[in-house]
Tab-separated table of C-alpha atoms and ligand atoms in Angstrom:
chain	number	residue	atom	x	y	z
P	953	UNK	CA	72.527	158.934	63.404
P	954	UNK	CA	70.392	157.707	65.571
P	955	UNK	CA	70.607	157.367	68.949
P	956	UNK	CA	70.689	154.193	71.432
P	957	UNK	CA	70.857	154.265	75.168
P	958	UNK	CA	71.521	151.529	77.168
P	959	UNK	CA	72.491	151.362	80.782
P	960	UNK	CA	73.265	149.084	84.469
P	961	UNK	CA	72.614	148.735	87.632
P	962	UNK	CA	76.120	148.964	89.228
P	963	UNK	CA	75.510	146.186	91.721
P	964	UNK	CA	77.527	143.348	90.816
P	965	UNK	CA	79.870	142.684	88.414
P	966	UNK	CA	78.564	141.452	84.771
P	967	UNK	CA	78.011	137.834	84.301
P	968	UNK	CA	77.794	135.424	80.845
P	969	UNK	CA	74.224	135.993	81.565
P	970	UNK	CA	74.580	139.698	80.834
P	971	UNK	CA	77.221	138.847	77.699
P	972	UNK	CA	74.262	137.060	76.208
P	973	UNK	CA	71.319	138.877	76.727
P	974	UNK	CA	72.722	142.426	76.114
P	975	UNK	CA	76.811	143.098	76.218
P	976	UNK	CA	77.351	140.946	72.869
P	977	UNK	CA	74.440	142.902	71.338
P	978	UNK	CA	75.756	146.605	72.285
P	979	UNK	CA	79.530	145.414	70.475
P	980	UNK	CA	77.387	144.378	67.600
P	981	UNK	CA	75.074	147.741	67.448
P	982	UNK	CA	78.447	149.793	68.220
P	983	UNK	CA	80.511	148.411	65.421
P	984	UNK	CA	77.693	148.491	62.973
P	985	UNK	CA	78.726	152.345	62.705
P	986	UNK	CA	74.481	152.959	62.172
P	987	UNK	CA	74.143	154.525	65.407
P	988	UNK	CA	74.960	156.522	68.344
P	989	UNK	CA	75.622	154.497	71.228
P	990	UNK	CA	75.342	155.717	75.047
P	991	UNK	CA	75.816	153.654	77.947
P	992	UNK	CA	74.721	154.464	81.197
P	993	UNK	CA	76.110	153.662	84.631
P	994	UNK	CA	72.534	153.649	86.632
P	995	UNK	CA	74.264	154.436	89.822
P	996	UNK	CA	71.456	156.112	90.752
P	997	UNK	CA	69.277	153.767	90.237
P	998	UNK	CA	71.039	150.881	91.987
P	999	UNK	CA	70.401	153.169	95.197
P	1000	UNK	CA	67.029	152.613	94.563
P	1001	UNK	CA	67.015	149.543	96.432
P	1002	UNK	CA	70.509	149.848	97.624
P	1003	UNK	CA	70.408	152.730	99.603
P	1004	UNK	CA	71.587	151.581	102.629
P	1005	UNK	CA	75.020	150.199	101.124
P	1006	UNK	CA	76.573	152.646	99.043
P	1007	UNK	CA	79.836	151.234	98.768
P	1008	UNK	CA	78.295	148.536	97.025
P	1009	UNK	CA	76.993	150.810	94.253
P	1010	UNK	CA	80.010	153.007	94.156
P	1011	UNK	CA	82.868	149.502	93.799
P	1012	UNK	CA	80.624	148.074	91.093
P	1013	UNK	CA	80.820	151.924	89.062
P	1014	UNK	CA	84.231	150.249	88.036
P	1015	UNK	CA	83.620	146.834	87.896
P	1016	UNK	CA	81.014	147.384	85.139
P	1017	UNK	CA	83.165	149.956	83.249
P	1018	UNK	CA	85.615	146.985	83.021
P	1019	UNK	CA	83.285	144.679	82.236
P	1020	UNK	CA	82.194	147.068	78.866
P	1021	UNK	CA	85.809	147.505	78.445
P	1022	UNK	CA	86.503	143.868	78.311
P	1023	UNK	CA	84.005	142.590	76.077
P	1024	UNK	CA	84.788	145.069	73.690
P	1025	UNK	CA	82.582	148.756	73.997
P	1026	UNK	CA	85.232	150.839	72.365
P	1027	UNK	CA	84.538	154.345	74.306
P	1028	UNK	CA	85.868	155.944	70.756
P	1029	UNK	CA	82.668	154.585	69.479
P	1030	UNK	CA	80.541	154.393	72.650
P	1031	UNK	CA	79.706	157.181	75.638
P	1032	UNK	CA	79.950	155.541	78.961
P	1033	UNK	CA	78.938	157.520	81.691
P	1034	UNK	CA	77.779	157.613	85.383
P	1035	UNK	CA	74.366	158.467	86.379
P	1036	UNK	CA	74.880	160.859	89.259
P	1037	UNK	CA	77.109	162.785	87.577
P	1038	UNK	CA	73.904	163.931	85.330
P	1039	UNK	CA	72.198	166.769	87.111
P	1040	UNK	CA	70.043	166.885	84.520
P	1041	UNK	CA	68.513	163.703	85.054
P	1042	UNK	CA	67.802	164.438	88.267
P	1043	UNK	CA	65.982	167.469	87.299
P	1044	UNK	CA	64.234	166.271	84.578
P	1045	UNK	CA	62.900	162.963	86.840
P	1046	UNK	CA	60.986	166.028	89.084
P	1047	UNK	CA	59.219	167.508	86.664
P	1048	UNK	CA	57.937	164.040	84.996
P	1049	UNK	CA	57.033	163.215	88.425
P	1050	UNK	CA	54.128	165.443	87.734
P	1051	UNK	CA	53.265	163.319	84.523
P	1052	UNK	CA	52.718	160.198	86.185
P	1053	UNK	CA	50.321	158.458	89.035
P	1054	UNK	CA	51.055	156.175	92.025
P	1055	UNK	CA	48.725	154.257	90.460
P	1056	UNK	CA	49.933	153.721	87.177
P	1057	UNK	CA	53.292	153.084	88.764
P	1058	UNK	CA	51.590	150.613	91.181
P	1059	UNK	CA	50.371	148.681	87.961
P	1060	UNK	CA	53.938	148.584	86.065
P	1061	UNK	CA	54.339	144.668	86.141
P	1062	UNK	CA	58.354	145.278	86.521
P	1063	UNK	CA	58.235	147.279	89.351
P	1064	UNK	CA	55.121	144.712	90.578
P	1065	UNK	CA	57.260	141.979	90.473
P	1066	UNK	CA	60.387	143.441	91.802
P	1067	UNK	CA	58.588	144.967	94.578
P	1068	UNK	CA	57.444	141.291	95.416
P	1069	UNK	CA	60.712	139.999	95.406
P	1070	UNK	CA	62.008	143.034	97.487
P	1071	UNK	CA	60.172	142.526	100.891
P	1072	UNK	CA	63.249	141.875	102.843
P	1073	UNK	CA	64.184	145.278	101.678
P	1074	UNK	CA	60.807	147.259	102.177
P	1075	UNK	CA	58.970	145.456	103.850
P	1076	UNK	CA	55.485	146.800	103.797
P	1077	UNK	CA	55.899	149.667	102.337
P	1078	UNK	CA	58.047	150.533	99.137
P	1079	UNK	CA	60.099	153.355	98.826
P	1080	UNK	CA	59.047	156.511	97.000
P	1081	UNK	CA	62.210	156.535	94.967
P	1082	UNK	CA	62.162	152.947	94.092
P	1083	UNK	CA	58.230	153.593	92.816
P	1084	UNK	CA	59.181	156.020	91.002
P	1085	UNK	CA	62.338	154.857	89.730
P	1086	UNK	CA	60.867	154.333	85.967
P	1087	UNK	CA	60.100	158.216	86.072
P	1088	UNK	CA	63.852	158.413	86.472
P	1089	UNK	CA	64.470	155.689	83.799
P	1090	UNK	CA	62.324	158.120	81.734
P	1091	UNK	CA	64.565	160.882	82.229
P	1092	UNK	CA	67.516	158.499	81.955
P	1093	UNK	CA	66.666	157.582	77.825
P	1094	UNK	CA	65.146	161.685	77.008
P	1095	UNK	CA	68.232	163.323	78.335
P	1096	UNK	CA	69.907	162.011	75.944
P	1097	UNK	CA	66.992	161.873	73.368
P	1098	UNK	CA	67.514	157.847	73.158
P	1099	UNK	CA	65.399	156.457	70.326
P	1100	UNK	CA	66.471	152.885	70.147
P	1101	UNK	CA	66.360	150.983	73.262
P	1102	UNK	CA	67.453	147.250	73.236
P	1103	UNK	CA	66.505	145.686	76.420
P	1104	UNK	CA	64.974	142.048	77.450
P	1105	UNK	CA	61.409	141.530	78.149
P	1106	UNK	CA	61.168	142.380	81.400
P	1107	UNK	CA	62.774	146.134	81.011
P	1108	UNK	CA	59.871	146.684	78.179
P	1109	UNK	CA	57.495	148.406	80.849
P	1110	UNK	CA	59.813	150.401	81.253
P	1111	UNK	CA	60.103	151.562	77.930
P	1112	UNK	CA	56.360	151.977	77.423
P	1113	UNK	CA	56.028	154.046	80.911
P	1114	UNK	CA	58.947	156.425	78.671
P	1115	UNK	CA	56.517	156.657	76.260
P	1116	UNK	CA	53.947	157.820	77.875
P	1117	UNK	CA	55.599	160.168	79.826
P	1118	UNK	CA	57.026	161.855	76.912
P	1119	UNK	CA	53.507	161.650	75.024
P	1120	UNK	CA	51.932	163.763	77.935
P	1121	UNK	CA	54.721	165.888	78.213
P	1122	UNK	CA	54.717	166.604	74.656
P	1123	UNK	CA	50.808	167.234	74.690
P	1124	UNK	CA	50.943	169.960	77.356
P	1125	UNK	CA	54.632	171.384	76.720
P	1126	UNK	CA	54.759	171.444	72.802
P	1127	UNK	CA	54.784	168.871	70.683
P	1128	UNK	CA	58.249	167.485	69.598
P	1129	UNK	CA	59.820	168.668	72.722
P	1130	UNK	CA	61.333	165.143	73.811
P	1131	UNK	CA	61.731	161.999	71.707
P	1132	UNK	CA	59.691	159.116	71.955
P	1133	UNK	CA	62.078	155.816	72.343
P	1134	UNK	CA	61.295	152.379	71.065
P	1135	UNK	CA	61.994	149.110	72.548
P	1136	UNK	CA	64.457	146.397	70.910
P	1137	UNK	CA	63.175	143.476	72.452
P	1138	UNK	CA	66.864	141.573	72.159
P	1139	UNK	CA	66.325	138.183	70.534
P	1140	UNK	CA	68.909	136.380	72.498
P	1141	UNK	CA	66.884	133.861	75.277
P	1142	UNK	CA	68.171	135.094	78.998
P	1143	UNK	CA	70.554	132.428	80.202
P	1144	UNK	CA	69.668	130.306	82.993
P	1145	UNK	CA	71.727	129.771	85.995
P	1146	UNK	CA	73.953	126.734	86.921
P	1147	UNK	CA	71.435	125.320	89.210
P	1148	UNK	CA	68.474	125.516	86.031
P	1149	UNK	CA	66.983	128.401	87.740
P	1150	UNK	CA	65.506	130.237	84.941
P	1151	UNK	CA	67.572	133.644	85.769
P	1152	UNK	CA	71.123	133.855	86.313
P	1153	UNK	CA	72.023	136.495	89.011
P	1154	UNK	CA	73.981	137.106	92.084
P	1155	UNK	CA	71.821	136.876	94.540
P	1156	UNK	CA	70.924	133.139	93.302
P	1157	UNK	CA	75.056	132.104	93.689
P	1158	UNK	CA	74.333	130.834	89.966
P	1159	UNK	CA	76.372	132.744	87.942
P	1160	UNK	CA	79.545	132.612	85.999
P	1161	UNK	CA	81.208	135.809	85.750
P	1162	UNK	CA	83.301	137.576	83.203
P	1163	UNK	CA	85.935	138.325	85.968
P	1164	UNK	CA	86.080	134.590	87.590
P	1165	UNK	CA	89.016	133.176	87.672
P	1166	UNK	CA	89.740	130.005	85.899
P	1167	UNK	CA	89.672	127.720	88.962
P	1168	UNK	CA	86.286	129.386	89.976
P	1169	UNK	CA	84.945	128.659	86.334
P	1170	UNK	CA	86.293	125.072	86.739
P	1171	UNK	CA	84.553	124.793	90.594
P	1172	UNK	CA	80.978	126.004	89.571
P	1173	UNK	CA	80.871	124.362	86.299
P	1174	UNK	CA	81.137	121.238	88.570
P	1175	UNK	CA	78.486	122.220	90.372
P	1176	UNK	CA	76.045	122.657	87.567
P	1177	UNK	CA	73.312	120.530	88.197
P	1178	UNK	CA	72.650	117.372	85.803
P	1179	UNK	CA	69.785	114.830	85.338
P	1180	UNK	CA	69.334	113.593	88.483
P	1181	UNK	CA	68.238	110.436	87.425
P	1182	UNK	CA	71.822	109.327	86.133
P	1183	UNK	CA	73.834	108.110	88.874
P	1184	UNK	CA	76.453	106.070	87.186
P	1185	UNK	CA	78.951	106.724	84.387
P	1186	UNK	CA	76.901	103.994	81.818
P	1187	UNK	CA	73.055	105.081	83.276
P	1188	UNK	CA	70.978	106.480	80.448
P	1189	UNK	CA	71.318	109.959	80.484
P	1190	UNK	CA	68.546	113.063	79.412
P	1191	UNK	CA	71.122	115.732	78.222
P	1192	UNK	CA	67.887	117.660	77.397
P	1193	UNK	CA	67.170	118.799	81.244
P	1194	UNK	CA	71.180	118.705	82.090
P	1195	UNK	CA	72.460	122.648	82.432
P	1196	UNK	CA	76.058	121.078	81.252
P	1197	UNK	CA	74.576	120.323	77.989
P	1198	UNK	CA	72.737	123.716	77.759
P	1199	UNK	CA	76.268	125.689	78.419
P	1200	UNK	CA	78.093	123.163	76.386
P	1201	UNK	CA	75.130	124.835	73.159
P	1202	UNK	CA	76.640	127.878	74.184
P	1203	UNK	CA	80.250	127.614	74.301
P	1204	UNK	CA	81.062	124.430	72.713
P	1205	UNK	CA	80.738	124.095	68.882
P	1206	UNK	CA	78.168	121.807	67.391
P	1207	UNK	CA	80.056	118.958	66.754
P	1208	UNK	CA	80.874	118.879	69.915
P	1209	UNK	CA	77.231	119.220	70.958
P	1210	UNK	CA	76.107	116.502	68.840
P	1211	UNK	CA	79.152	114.266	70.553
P	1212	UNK	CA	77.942	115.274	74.312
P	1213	UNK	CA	74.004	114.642	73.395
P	1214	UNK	CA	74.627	111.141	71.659
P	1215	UNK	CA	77.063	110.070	74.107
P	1216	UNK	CA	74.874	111.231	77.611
P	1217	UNK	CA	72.245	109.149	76.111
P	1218	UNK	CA	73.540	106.310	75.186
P	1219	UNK	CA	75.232	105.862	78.627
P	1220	UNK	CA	78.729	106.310	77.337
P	1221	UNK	CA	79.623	110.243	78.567
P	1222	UNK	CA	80.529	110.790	82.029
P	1223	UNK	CA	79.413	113.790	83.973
P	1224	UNK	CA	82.725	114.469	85.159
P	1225	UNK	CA	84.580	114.204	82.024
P	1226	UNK	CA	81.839	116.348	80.206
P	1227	UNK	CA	81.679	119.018	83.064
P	1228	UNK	CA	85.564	119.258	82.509
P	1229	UNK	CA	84.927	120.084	78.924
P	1230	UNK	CA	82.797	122.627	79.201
P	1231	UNK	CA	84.548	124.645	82.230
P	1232	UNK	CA	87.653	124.447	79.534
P	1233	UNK	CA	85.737	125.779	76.699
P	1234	UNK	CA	84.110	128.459	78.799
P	1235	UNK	CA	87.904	129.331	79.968
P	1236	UNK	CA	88.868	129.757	76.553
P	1237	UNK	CA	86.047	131.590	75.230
P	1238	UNK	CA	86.802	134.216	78.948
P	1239	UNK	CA	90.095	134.443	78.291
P	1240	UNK	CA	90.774	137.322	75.702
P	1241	UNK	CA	87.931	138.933	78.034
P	1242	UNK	CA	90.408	138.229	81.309
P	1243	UNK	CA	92.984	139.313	79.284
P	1244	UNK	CA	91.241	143.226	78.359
P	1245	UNK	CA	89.978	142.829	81.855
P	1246	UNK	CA	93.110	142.462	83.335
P	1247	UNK	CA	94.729	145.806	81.571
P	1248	UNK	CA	92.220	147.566	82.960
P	1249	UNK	CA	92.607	146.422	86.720
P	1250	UNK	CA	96.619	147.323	85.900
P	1251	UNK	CA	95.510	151.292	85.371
P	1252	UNK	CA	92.498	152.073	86.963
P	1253	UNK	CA	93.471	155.803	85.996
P	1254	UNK	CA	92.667	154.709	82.108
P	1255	UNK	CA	89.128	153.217	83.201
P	1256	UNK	CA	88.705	156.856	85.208
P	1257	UNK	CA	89.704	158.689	82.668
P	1258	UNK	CA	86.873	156.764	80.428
P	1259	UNK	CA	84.107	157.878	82.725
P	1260	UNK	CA	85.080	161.182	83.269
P	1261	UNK	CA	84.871	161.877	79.603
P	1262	UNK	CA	82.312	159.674	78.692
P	1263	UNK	CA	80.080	161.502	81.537
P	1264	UNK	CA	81.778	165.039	80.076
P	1265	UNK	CA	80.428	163.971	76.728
P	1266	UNK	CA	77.270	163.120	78.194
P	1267	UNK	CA	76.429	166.044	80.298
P	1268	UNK	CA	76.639	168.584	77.366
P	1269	UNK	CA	74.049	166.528	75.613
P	1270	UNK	CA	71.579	166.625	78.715
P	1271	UNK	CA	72.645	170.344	78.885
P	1272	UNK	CA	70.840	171.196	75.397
P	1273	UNK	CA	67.998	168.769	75.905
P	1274	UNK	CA	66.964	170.477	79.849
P	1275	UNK	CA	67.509	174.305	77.817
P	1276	UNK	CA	64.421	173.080	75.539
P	1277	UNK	CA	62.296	171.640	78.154
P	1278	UNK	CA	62.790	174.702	80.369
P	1279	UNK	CA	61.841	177.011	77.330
P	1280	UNK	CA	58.887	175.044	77.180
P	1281	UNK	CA	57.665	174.541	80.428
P	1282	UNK	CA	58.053	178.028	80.941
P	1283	UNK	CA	61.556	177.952	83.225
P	1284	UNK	CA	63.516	180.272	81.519
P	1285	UNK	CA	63.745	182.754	83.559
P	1286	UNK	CA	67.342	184.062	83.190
P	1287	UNK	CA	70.269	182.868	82.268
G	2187	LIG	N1	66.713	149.314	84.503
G	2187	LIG	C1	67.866	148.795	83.832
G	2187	LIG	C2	68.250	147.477	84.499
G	2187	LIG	O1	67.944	147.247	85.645
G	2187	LIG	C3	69.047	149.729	83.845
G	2187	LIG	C4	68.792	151.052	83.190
G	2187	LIG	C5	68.834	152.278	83.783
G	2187	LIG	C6	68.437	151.280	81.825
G	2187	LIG	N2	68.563	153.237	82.912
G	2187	LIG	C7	68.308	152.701	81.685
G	2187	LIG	C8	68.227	150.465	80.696
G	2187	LIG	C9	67.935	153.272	80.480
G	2187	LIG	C10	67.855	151.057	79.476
G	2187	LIG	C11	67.706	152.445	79.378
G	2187	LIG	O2	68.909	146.680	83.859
């Protein structure tokens, strides 16, 4: 069967955003029963650009696990592990180090544009490990000799600096050493945030997350911004540029839909009324979510228990895959 790998940042907890674009897609893949599906906890990576708060990145370890939980990643079907409990990734991440230039890295658009957005943190000068940290995301999908890798555009870089880096390996180490992965590009459109902005996240204070409680969902849903240009209940409305009406295609079925967009233009739909609509559907859709969720916070020794032999699971893959790429870089020295 062949094998997918998937993974997190641990830095927040998982919003709809994230149930869109790739959670809903992993249940699907998982209970297809085609493949092999690994999840990983990129603790490691999160320190990348959260080094200087790691009780950030170790809280969310467990928020995310719940979040899989919740939405449905069955760890009977599923490996979920953590990052830094990998040695081997570690490892591995050194020796492609040698595989790769600061200039190529320079050039990945991914880590171009998050190094952009990142000046607060770095200033001006990035981090060696966050440079590099697609060398580690290399070493992340061959430990586990990952061949499909779903993931939205802008991971897709990523992907093709893992290719390369196992090419070149390969070509100097012996061919058919590591596995060469290929992208998914996920078909779902990334959600947009309450405010319109085109990404949801946390740092925006425009998400909805799987965790919120249902007066939270009800707050920020009124919040969501609207045409501006309709002021009263009866103005003419664009439902078109309204972020109520994009959520309500989401979570709302289509008659429903077709209700909200003939009503907001003829003048005859309320905002307040149809932001009330939508924060209810969105509560209903959450709550068999909550409701996992909320099993999970009640025995945090279960979700531990996940991990630890998810990550057990996990290591003795990586084991087998770093005893073939020390035979063949020569680094078998003794046992
Ligand atoms: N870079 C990914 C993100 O920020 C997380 C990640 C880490 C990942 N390792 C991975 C994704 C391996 C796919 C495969 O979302």
């Amino acid at each position: 069967m062949k094998r997918i790998l998937t993974g997190d940042r641990p830095t927040g907890k998982l919003h709809i955003g994230h149930y869109f674009g790739s959670l809903q897609t992993r249940v699907k893949l998982q209970n297809s029963g085609e493949y092999e599906p690994f999840i990983e906890i990129a603790d490691v990576q999160a320190l990348t650009d959260n080094f200087n708060n790691p009780e950030k990145v170790r809280k969310n370890v467990r928020e995310v696990a719940k979040d899989y939980l919740s939405v449905g990643i069955d760890p009977e079907k599923t490996t979920i592990f953590v990052q830094s409990m990998i040695p081997e990734i570690a490892e591995l991440t050194v020796f492609y180090s040698n595989l790769v230039t600061i200039a190529r890295l320079e050039r990945n658009p991914t880590v171009k544009t998050e190094i952009a957005q990142k000046k607060d943190l770095f200033g001006e000068s990035v981090t060696y490990g966050f440079l590099g940290y697609p060398v580690s995301q290399a070493a992340d999908i061959t430990a586990f000799e990952g061949e499909i890798i779903p993931v939205g555009e802008d991971q897709e870089p990523l992907i093709e600096q893992c290719r390369e880096i196992v090419r070149k390996f390969n070509s100097i180490y012996g061919e058919g050493i590591l596995k060469e992965p290929k992208a998914e590009l996920s078909k779902s459109a990334r959600i947009k945030g309450l405010d319109g902005n085109d990404k949801m996240g946390k740092s925006l204070g425009n998400a909805i997350y799987l965790s919120d409680s249902d007066d939270e969902i009800t707050k920020k849903v009124m919040s969501a911004v609207t045409d501006p240009n309709r002021i009263r209940k009866d103005d003419i409305g664009n439902p078109d540029i309204c972020m109520v009406y994009y959520y309500h295609k989401l979570f709302s079925n289509e008659e429903a839909c077709k209700k909200c967009h003939k009503e907001c233009m003829a003048g005859e739909r309320g905002c307040v009324a149809c932001k009330k609509e939508l924060s209810n559907n969105i509560i209903e859709f959450l709550k068999p979510i909550k409701e996992k969720r909320a099993y999970y916070d009640a025995h945090p020794e279960e979700v531990d228990r996940i991990l630890r032999e998810g990550t057990e699971k996990a290591r003795k893959v990586a084991k087998e895959t770093m005893k073939k790429v020390k035979e063949a870089m020569m680094l078998n020295y003794f046992e």
